[in-house]
PDB file of C-alpha atoms and ligand atoms in Angstrom:
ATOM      1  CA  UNK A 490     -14.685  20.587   6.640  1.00 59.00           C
ATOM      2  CA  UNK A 491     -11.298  22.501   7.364  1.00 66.00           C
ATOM      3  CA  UNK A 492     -10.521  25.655   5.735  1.00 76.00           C
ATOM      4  CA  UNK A 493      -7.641  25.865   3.546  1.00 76.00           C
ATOM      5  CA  UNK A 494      -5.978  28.511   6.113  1.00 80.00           C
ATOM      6  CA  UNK A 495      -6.777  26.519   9.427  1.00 78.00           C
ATOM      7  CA  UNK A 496      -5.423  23.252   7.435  1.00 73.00           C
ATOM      8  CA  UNK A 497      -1.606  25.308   6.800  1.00 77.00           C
ATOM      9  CA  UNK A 498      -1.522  26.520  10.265  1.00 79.00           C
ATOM     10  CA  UNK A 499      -2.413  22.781  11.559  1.00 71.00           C
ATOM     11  CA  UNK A 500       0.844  21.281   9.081  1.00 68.00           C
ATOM     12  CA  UNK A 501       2.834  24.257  10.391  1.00 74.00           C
ATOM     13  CA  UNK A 502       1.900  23.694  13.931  1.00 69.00           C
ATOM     14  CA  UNK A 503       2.685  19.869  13.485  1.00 62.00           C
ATOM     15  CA  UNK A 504       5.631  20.750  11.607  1.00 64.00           C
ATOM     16  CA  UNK A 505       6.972  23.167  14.818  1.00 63.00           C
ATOM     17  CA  UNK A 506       5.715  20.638  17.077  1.00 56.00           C
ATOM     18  CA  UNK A 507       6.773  17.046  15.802  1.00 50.00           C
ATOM     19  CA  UNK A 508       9.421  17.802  12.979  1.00 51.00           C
ATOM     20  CA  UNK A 509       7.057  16.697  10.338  1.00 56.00           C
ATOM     21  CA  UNK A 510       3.932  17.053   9.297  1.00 57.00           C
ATOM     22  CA  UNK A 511       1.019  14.450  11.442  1.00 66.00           C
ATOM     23  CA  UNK A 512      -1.947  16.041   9.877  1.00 84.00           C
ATOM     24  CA  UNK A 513      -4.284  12.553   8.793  1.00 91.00           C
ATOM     25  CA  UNK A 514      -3.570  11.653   5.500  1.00 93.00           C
ATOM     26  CA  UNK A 515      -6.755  11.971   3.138  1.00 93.00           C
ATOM     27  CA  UNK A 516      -8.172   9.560   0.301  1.00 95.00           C
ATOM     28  CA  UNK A 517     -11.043  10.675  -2.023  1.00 96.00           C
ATOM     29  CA  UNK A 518     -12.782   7.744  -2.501  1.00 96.00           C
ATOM     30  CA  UNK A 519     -13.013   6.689  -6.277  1.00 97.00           C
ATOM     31  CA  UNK A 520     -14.064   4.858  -9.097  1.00 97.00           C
ATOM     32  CA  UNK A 521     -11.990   3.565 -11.324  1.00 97.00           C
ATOM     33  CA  UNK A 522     -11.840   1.577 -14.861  1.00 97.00           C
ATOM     34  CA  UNK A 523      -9.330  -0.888 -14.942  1.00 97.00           C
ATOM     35  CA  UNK A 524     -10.126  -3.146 -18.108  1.00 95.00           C
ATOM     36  CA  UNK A 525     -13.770  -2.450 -18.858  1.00 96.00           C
ATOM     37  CA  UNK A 526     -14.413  -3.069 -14.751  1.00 96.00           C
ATOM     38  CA  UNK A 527     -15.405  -0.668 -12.851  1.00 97.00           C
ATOM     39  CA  UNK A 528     -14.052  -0.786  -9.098  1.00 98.00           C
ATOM     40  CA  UNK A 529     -14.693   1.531  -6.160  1.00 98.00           C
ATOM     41  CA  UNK A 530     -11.266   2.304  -4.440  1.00 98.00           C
ATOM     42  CA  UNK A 531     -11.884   3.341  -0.837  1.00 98.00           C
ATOM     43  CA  UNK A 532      -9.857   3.778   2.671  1.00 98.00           C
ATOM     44  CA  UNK A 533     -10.216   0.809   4.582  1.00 98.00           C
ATOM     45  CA  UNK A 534     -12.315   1.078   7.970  1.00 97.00           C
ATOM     46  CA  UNK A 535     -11.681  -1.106  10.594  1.00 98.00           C
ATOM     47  CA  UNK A 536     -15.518  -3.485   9.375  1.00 98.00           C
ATOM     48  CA  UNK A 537     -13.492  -4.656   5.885  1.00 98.00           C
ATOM     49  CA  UNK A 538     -11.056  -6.538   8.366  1.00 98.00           C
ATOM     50  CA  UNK A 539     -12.662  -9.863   8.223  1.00 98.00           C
ATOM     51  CA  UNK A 540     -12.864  -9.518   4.032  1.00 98.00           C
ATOM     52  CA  UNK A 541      -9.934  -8.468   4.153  1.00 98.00           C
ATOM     53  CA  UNK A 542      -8.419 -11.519   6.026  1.00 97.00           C
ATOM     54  CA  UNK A 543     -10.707 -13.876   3.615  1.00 96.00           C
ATOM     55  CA  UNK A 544      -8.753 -12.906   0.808  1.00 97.00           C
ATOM     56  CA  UNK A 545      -5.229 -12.786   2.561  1.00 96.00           C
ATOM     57  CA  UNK A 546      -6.127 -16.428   3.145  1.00 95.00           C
ATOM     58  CA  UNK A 547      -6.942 -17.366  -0.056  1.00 95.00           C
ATOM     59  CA  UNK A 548      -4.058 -16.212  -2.097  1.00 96.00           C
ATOM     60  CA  UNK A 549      -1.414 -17.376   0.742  1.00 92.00           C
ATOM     61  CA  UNK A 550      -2.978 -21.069   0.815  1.00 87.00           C
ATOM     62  CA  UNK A 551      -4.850 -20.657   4.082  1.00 81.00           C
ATOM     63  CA  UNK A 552      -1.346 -19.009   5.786  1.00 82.00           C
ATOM     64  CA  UNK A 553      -2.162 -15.590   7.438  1.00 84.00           C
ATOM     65  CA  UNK A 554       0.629 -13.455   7.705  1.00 88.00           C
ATOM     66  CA  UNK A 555      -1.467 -10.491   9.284  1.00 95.00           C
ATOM     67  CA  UNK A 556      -4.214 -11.308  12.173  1.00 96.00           C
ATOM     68  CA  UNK A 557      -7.232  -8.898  12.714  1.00 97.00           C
ATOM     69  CA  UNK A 558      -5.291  -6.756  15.132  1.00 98.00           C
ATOM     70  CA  UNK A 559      -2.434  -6.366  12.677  1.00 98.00           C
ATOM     71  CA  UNK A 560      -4.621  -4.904  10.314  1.00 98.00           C
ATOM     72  CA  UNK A 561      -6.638  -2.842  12.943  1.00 98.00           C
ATOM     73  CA  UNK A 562      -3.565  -0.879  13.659  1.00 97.00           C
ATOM     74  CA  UNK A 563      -2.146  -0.146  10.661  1.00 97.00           C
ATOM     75  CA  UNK A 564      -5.485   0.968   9.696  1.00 97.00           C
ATOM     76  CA  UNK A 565      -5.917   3.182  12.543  1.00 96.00           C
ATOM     77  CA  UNK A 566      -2.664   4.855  12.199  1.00 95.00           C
ATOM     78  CA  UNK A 567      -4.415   7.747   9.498  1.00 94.00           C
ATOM     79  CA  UNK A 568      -1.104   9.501  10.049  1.00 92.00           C
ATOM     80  CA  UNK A 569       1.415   7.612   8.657  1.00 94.00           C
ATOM     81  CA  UNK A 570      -0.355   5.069   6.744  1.00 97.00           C
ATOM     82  CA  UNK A 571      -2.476   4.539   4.377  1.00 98.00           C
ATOM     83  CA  UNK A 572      -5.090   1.149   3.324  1.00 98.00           C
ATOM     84  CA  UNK A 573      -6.535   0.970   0.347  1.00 98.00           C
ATOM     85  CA  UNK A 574      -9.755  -1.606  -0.284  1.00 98.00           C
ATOM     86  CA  UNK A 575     -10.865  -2.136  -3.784  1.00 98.00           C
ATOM     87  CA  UNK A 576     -14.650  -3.355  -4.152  1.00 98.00           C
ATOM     88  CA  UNK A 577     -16.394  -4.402  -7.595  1.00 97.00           C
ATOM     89  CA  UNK A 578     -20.167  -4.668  -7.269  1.00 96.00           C
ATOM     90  CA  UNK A 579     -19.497  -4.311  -3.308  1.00 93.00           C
ATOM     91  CA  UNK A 580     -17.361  -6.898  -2.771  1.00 97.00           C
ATOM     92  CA  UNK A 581     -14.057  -6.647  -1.357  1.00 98.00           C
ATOM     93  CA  UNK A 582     -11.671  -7.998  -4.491  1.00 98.00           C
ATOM     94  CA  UNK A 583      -8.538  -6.231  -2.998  1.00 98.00           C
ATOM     95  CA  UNK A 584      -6.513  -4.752  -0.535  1.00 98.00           C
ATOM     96  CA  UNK A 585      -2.894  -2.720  -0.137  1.00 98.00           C
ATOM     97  CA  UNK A 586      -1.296  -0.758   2.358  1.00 98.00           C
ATOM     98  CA  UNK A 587       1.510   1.883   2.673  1.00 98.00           C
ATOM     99  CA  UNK A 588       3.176   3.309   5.577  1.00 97.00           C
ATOM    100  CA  UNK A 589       4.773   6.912   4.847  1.00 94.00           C
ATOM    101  CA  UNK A 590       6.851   7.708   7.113  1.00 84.00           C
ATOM    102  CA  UNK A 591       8.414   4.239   8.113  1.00 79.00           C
ATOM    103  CA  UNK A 592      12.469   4.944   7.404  1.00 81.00           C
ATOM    104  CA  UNK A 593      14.039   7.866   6.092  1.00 86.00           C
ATOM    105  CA  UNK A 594      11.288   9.230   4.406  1.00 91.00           C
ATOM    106  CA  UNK A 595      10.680   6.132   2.180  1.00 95.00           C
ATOM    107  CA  UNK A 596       7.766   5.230   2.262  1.00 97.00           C
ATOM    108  CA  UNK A 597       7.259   0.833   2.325  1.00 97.00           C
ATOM    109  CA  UNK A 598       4.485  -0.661   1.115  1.00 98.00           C
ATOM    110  CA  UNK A 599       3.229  -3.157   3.560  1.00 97.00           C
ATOM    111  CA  UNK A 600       0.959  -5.657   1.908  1.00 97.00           C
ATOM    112  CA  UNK A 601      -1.185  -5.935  -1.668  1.00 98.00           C
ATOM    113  CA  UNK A 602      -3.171  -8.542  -2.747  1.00 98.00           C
ATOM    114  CA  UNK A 603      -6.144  -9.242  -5.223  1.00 98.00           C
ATOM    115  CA  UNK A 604      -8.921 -11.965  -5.142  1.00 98.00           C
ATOM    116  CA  UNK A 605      -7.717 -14.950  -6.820  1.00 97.00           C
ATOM    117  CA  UNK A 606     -10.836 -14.151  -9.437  1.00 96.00           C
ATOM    118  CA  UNK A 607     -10.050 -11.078  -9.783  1.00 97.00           C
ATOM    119  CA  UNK A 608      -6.427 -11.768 -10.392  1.00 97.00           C
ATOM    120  CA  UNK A 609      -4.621 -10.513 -14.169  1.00 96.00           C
ATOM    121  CA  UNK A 610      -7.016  -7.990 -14.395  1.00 96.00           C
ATOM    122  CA  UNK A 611      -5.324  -4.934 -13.769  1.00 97.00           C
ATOM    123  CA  UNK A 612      -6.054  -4.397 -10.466  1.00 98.00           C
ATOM    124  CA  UNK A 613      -3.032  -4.666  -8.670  1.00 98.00           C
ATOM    125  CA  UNK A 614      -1.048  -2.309 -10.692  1.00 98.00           C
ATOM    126  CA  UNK A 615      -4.008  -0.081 -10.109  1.00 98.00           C
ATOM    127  CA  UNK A 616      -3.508   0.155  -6.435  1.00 98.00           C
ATOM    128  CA  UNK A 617       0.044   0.622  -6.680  1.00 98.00           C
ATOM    129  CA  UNK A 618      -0.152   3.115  -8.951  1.00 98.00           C
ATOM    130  CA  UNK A 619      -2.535   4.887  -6.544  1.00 97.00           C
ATOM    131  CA  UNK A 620      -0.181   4.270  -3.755  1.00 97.00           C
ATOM    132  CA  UNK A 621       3.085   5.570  -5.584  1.00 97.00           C
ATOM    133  CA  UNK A 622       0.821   8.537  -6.449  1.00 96.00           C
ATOM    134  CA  UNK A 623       0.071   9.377  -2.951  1.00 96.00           C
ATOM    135  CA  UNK A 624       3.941   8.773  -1.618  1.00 96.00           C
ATOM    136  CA  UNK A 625       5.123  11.191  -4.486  1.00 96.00           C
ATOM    137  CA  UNK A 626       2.167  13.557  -3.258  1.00 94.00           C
ATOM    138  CA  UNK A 627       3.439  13.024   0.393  1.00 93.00           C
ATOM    139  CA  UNK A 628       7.070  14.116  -0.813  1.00 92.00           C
ATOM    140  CA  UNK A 629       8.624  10.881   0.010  1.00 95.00           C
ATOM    141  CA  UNK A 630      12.145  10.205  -1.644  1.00 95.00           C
ATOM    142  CA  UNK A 631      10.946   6.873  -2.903  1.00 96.00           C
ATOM    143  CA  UNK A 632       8.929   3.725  -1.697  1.00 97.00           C
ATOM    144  CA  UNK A 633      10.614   0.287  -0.628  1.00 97.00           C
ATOM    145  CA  UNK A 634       8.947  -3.152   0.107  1.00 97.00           C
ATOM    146  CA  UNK A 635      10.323  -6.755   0.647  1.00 97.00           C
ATOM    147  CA  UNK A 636       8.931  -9.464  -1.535  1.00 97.00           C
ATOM    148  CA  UNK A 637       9.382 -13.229  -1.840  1.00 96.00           C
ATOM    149  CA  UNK A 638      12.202 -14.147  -3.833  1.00 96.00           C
ATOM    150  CA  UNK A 639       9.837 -17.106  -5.490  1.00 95.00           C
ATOM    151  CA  UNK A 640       7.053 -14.751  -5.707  1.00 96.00           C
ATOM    152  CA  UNK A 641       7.668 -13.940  -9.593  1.00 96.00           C
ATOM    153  CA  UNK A 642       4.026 -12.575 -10.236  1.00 95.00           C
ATOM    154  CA  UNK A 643       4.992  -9.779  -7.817  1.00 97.00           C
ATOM    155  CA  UNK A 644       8.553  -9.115  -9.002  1.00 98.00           C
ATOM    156  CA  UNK A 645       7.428  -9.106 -12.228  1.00 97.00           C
ATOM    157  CA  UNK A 646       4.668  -6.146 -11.055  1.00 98.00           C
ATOM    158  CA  UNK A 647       6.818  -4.237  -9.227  1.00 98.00           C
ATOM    159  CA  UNK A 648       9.394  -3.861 -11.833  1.00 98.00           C
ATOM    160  CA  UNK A 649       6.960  -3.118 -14.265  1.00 97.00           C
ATOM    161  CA  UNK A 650       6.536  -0.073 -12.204  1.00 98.00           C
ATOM    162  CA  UNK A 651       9.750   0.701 -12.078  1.00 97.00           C
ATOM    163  CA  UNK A 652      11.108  -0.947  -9.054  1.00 98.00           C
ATOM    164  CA  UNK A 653      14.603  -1.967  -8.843  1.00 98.00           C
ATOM    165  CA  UNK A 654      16.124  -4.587  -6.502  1.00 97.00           C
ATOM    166  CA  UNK A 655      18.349  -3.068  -3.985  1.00 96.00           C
ATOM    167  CA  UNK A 656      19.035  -6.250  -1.462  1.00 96.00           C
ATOM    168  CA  UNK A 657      18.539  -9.369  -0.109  1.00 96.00           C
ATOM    169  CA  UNK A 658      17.590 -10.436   3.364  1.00 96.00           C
ATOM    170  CA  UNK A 659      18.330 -14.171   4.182  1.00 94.00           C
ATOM    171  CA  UNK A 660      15.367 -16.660   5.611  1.00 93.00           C
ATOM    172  CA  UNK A 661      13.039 -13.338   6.354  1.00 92.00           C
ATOM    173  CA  UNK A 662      10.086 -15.144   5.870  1.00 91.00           C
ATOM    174  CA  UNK A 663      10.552 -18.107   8.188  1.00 88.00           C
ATOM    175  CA  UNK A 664       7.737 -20.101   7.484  1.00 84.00           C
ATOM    176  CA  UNK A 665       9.737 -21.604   4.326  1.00 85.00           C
ATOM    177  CA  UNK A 666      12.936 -20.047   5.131  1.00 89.00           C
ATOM    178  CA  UNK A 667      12.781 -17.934   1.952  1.00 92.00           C
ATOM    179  CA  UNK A 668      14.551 -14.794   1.335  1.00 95.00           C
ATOM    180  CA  UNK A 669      13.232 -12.012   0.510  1.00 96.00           C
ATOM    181  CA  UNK A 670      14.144  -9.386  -1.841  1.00 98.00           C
ATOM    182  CA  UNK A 671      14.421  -5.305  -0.911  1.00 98.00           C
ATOM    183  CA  UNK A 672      12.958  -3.538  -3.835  1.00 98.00           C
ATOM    184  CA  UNK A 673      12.330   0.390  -4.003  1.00 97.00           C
ATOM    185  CA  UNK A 674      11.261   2.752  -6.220  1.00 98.00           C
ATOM    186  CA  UNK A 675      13.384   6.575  -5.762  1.00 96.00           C
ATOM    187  CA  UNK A 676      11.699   9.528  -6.928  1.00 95.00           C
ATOM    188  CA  UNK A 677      15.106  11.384  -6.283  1.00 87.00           C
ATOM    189  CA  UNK A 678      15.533  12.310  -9.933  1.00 77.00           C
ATOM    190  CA  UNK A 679      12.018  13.039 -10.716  1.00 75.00           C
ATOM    191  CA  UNK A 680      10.886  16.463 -11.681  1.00 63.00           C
ATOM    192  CA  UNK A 681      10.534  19.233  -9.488  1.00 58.00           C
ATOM    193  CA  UNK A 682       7.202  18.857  -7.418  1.00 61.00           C
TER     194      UNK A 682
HETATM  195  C1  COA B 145       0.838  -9.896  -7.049  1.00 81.81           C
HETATM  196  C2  COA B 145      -0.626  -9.512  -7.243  1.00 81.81           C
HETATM  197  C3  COA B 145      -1.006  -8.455  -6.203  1.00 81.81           C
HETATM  198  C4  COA B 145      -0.789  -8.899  -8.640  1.00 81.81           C
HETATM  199  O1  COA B 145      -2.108  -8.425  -8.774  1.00 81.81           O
HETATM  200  P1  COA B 145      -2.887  -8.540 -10.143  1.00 81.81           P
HETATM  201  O2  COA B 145      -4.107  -7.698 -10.061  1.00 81.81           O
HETATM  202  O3  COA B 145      -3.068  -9.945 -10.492  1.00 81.81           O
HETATM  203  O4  COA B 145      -1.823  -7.907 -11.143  1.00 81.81           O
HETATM  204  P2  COA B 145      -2.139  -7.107 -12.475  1.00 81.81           P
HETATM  205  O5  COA B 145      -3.276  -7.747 -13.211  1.00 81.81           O
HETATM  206  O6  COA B 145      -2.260  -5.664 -12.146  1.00 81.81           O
HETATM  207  O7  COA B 145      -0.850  -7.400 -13.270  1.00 81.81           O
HETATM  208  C5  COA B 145       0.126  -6.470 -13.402  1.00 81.81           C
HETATM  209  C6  COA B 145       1.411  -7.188 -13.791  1.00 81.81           C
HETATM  210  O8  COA B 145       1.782  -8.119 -12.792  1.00 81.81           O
HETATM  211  C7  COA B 145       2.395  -9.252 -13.397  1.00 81.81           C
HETATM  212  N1  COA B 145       1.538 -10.409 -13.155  1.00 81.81           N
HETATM  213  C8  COA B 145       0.418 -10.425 -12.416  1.00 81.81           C
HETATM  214  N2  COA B 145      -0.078 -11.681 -12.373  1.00 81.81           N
HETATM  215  C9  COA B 145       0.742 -12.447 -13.114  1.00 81.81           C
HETATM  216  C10 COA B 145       0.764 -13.836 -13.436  1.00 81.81           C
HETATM  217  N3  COA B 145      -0.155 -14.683 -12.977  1.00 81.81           N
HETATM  218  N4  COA B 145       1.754 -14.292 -14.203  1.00 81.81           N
HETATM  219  C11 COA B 145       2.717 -13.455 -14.647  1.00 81.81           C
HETATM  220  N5  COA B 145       2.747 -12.132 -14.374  1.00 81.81           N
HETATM  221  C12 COA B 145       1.777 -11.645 -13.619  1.00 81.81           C
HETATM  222  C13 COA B 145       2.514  -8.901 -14.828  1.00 81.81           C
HETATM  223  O9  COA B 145       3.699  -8.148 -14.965  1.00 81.81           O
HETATM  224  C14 COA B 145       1.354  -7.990 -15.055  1.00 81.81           C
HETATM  225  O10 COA B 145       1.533  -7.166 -16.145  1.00 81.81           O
HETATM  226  P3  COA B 145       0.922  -7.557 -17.596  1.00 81.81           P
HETATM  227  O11 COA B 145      -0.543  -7.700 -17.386  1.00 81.81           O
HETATM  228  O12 COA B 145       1.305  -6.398 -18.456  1.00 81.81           O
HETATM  229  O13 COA B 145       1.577  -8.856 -17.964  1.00 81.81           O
HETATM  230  C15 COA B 145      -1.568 -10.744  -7.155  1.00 81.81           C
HETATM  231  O14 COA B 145      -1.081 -11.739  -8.008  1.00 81.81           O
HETATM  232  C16 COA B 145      -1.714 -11.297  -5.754  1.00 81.81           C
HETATM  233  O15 COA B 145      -2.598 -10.892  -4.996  1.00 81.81           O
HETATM  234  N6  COA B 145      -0.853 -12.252  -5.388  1.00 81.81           N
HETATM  235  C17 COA B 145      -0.916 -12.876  -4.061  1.00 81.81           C
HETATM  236  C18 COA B 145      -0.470 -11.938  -2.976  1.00 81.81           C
HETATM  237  C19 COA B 145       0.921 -11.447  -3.206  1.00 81.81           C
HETATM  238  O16 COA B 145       1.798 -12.192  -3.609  1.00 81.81           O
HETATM  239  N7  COA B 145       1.147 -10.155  -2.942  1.00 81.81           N
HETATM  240  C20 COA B 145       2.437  -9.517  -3.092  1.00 81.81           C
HETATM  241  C21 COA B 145       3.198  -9.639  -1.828  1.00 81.81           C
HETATM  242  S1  COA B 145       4.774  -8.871  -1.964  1.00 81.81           S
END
């Protein structure tokens, strides 16, 4: 374990170094009560891939927008990013993923899902709520993310956590030529951290 003092230097080393700070961005795993269920939240490791990709199939109708090696490096990038697995009596029920230092210090949120069984249950807003926590604790200015403009199960999720549309872009996903919509969350005008 580092000390607190070698743990500065290391941020103000990176800071001097790389104009920000690279240190790897920790997760305590946790357990958490979301509607009388009791799920352990943990970082995912490269092993949860293939559950991982069993559930991405089964809520996008066998499509797979992210392969194995997708997943393997935005996992493996502990710097920037972070993956979140969610597993109720072991098994893998959920997944999301942030990356915090994609654009301008906003951090986008690359991909959430939940078992379709495990759906309506809380969960998502759980993880999000985890991963706006950790963006505000990273000192991001806000997260952004693209969703499907017929995905209204989403939308209506995201604005429930305060997400506001900013813009469209035109035939982004071009399996269906949908659009997708540019929402964000700013924490510009929230308290003083
Ligand atoms: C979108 C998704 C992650 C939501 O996860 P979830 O665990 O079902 O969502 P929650 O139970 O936390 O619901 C939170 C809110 O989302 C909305 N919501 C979720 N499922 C909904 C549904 N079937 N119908 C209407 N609203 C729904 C509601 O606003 C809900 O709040 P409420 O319970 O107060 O009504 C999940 O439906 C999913 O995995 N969908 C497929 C993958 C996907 O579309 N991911 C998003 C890509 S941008």
């Amino acid at each position: 374990m580092m000390s607190p003092m070698l743990r500065k230097f290391k941020v103000k080393l990176n800071k001097l170094l790389y104009g920000s700070d690279t240190s790897v961005i920790e997760f305590n795993n946790r357990t958490d009560n979301v509607e009388g269920m009791s799920y352990l939240i943990c970082r995912a490791i490269v092993p949860d891939i293939p559950e991982i990709l069993a559930i991405e199939r089964s809520v996008y109708a066998g499509k797979m927008p992210w392969d194995f090696d997708n997943f393997k490096n935005e996992i493996n990038k502990r710097r920037s990013t972070l993956y979140l697995v969610a597993r109720y009596n072991d098994e893998l029920v959920a997944f999301a993923g942030i990356d915090f230092r994609r654009t301008n210090n906003i951090a986008h949120i690359t991909n959430v899902a939940v078992a379709p069984n495990h759906q309506k249950k809380g969960l998502g807003r759980k993880l999000l709520k985890v991963m706006i926590e950790k963006a505000y604790e990273q000192k991001c200015k806000g997260i952004a993310l693209e969703v499907r403009e017929k995905n209204e199960n989403a939308k209506k999720l995201y604005r429930d956590l305060g997400f506001k549309i900013l813009s469209s872009k035109q035939n982004y996903y071009t399996d269906e030529n949908e659009d997708a919509l540019v929402m964000s969350l700013s924490f510009e005008n929230a308290k003083e951290r």
